[in-house]
CSV table of C-alpha atoms in Angstrom, one decimal:
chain,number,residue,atom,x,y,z
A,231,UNK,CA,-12.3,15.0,17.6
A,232,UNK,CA,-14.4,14.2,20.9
A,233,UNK,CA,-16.6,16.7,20.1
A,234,UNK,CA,-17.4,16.3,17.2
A,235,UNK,CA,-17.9,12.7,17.9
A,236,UNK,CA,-20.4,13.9,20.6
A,237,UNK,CA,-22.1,15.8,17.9
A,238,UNK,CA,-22.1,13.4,15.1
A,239,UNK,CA,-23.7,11.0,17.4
A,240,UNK,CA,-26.5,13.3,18.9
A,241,UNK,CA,-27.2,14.0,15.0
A,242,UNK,CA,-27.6,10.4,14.4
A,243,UNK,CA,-30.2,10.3,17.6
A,244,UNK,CA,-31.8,13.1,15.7
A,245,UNK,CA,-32.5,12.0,12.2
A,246,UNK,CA,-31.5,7.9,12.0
A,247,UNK,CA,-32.7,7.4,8.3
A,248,UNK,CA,-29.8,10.3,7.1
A,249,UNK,CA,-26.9,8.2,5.9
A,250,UNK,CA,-24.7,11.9,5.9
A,251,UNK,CA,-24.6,11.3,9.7
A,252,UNK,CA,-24.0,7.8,10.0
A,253,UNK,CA,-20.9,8.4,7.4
A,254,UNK,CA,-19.7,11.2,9.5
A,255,UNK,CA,-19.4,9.4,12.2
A,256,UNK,CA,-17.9,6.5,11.0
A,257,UNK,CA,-15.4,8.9,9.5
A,258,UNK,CA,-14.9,10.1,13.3
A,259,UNK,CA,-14.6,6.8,14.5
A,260,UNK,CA,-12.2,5.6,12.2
A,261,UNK,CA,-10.3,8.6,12.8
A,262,UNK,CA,-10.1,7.7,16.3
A,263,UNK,CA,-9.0,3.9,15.4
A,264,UNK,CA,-12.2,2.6,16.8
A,265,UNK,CA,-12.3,0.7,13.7
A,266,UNK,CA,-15.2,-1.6,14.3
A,267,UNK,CA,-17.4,1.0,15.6
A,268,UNK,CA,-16.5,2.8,12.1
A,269,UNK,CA,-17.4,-0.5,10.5
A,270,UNK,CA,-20.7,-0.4,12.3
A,271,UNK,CA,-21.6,3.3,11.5
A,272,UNK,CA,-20.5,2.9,7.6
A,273,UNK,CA,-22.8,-0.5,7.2
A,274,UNK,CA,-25.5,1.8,8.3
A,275,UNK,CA,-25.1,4.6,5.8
A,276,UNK,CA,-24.8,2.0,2.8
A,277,UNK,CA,-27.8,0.3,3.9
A,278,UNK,CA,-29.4,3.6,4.0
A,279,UNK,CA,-28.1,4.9,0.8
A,280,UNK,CA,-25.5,3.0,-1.0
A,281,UNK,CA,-24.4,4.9,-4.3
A,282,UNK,CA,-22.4,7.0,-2.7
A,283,UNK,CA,-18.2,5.9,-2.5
A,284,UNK,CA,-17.3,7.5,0.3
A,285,UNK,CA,-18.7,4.9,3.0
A,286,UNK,CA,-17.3,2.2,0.7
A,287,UNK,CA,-13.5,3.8,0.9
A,288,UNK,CA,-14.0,4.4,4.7
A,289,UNK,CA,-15.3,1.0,5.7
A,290,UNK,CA,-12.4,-0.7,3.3
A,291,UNK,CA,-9.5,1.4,5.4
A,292,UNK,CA,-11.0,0.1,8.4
A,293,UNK,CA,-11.1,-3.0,6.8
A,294,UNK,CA,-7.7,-2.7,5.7
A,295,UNK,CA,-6.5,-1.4,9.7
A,296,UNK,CA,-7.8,-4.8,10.9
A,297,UNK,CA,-6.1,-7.2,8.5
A,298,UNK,CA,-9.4,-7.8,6.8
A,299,UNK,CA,-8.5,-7.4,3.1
A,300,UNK,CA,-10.5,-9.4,1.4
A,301,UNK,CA,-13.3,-7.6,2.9
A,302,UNK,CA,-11.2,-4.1,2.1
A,303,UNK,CA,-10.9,-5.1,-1.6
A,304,UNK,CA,-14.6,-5.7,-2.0
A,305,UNK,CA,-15.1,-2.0,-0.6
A,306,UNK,CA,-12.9,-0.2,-2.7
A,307,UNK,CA,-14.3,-2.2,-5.2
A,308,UNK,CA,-17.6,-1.1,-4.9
A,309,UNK,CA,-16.6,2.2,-4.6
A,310,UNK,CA,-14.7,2.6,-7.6
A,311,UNK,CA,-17.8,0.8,-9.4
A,312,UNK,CA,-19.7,3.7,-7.7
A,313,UNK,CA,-17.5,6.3,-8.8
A,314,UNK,CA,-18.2,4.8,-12.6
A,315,UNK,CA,-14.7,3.2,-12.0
A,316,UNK,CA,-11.5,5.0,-10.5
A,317,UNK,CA,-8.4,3.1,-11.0
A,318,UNK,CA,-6.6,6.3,-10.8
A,319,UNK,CA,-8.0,7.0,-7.3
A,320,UNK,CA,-6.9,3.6,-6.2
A,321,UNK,CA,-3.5,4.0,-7.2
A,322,UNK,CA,-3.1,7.5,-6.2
A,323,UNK,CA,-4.5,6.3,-2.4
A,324,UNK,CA,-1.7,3.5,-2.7
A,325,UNK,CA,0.7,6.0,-3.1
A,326,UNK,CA,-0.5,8.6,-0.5
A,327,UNK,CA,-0.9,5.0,2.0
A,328,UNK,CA,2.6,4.1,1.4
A,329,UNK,CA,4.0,7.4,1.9
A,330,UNK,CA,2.3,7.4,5.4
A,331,UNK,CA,3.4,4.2,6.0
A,332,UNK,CA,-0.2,2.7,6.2
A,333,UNK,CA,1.1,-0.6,4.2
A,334,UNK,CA,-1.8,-2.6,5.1
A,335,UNK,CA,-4.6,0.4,3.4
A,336,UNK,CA,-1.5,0.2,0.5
A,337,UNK,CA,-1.9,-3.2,0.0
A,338,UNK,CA,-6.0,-3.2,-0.3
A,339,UNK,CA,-5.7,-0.3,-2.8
A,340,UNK,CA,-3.0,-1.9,-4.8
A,341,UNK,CA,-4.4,-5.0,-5.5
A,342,UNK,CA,-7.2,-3.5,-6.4
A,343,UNK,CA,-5.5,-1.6,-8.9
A,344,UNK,CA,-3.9,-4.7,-10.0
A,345,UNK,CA,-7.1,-6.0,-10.6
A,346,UNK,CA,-8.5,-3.6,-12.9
A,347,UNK,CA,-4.9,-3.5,-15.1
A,348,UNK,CA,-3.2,-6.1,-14.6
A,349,UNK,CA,-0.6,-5.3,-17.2
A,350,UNK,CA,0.3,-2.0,-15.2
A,351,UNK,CA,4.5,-2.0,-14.0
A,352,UNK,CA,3.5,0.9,-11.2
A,353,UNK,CA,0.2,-1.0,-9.2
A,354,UNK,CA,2.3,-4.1,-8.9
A,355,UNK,CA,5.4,-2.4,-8.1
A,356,UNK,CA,3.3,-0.2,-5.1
A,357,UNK,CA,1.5,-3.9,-4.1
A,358,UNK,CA,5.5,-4.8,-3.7
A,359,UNK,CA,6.4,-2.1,-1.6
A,360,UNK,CA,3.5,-2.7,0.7
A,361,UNK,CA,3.9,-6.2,1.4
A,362,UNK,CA,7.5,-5.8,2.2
A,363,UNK,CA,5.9,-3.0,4.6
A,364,UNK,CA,4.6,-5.7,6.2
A,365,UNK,CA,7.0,-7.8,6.2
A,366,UNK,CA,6.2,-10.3,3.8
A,367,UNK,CA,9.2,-10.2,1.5
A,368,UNK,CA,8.7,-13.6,-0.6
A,369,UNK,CA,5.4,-12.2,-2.0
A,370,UNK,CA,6.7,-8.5,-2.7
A,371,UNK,CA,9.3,-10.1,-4.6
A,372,UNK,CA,6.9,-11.8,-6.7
A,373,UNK,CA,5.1,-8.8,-7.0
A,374,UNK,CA,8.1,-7.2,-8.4
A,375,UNK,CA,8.8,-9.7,-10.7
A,376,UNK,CA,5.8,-9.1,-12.8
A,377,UNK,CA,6.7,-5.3,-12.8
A,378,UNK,CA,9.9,-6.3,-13.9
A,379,UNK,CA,8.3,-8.6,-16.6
A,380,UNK,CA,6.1,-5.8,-17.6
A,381,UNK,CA,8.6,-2.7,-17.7
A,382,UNK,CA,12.0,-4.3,-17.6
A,383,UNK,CA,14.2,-1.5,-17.8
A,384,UNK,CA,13.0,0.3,-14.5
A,385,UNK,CA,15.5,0.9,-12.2
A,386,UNK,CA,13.3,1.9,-9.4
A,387,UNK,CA,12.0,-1.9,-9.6
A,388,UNK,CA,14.8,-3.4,-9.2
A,389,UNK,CA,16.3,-1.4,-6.2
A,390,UNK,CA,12.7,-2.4,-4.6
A,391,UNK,CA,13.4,-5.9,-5.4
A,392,UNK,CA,16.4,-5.6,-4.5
A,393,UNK,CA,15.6,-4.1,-0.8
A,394,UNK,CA,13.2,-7.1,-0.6
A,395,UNK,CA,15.7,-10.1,-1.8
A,396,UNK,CA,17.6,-8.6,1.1
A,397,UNK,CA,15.8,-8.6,3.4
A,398,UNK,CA,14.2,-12.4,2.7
A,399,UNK,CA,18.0,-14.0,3.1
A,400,UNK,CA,18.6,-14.1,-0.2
A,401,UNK,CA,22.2,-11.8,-0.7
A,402,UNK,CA,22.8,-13.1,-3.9
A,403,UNK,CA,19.7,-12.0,-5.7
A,404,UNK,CA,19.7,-8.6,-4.2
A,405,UNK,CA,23.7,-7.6,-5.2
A,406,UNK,CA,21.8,-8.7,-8.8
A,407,UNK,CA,18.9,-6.2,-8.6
A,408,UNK,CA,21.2,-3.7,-6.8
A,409,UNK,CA,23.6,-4.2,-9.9
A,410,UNK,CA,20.9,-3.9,-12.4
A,411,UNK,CA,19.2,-1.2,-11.1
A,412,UNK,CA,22.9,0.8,-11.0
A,413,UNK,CA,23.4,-0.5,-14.4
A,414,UNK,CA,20.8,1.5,-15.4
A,415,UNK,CA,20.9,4.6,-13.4
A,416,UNK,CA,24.2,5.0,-11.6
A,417,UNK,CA,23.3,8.2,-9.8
A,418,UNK,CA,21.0,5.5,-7.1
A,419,UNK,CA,23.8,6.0,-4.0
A,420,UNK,CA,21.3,4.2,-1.9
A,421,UNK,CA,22.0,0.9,-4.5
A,422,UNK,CA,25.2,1.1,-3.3
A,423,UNK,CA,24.7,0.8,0.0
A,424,UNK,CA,22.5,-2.0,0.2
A,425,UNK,CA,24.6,-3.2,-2.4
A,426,UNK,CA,27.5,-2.8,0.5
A,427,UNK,CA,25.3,-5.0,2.9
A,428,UNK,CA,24.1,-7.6,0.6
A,429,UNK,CA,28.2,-8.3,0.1
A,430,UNK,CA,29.1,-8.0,4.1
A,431,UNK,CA,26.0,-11.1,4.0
A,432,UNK,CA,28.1,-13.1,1.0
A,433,UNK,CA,31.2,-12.2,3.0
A,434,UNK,CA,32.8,-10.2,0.7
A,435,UNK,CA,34.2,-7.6,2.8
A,436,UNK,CA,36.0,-6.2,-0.4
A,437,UNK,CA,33.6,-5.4,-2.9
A,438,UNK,CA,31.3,-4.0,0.2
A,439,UNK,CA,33.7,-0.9,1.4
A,440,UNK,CA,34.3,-0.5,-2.1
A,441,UNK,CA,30.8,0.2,-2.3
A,442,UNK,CA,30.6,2.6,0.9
A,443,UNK,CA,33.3,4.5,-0.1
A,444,UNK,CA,31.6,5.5,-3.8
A,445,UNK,CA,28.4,5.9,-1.8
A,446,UNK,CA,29.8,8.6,0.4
């Protein structure tokens, strides 16, 4: 990755009006969590050409990396609006973010998916999953609560609301989504074993190994 940083940059010393190189090495950059120097280099390329997406998703994940997500949202914005619109792309991104545990990029590219269709259960439910990535459970709840209002017979919803109800202190409300959610698809093991911890929190020491043993 050094090297080609070493090259990117002695093509940028080369040929400073192509926006190909400037990209590039943002791309390096940002690789290398030098985050503002990628911010730097991908300003550049849009300046020098900016109908092309690709600078625009870079600079919003570094964006995104350094808690600026307003300023992330306006990139992928623009880039989808450069790529004729791509809600798909922003939600399939989400998805790929959250798997890799990058809830902060997951965030940015969910609420922009939100944005464009707000009346979609699965962008809400992955801008959910991401804020409880990072830790703040009160608005993933909410966030699951309009997924909920929108497709209220998901189970997959509710065990994520559930997860994040537990996790904000509030027992009561999760052995409720945990119920639901088993209610609806009692092959979810893992329901019953937050299910199992929500009761030990309530103090209901009963009802909780009942729940570990069907788990098991």
């Amino acid at each position: 990755m050094e090297m080609a940083l070493a090259d990117f940059s002695k093509a940028v010393e080369l040929d400073p009006s192509n926006p190909l190189t400037w990209k590039l090495r943002g791309a390096v950059y940002y690789r290398l969590e030098h985050y503002k120097k990628a911010v730097s280099d991908l300003t550049k390329a849009i300046e020098l050409d900016p109908s092309k997406p690709e600078p625009y998703l870079y600079r919003g994940n570094a964006y995104g990396e350094m808690d600026m997500f307003s300023n992330a949202i306006a990139d992928f914005n623009r880039a989808r609006e450069a790529e004729n619109g791509d809600y798909f792309e922003n939600l399939k991104q989400a998805h790929k973010a959250i798997l890799e545990g990058a809830f902060q990029t997951a965030l940015a590219r969910a609420t922009s998916a939100t944005d464009e269709r707000p009346n979609d259960s699965i962008a809400h439910t992955y801008r959910g999953i991401a804020l409880h990535g990072i830790s703040r459970f009160g608005q993933a709840v909410d966030a699951f609560n309009i997924a909920d209002a929108i497709d209220p017979d998901n189970p997959a919803i509710m065990f994520n609301r559930g997860l994040s109800n537990l996790a904000h202190s509030r027992p009561s409300d999760a052995v409720s989504d945990f119920s639901s959610a088993l209610s609806l698809d009692s092959s979810l093991g893992a329901a019953l074993k937050y299910r199992a911890v929500a009761y030990d929190h309530l103090g209901m020491t009963i009802e909780a190994e009942a729940d570990r043993k069907m788990s098991k």
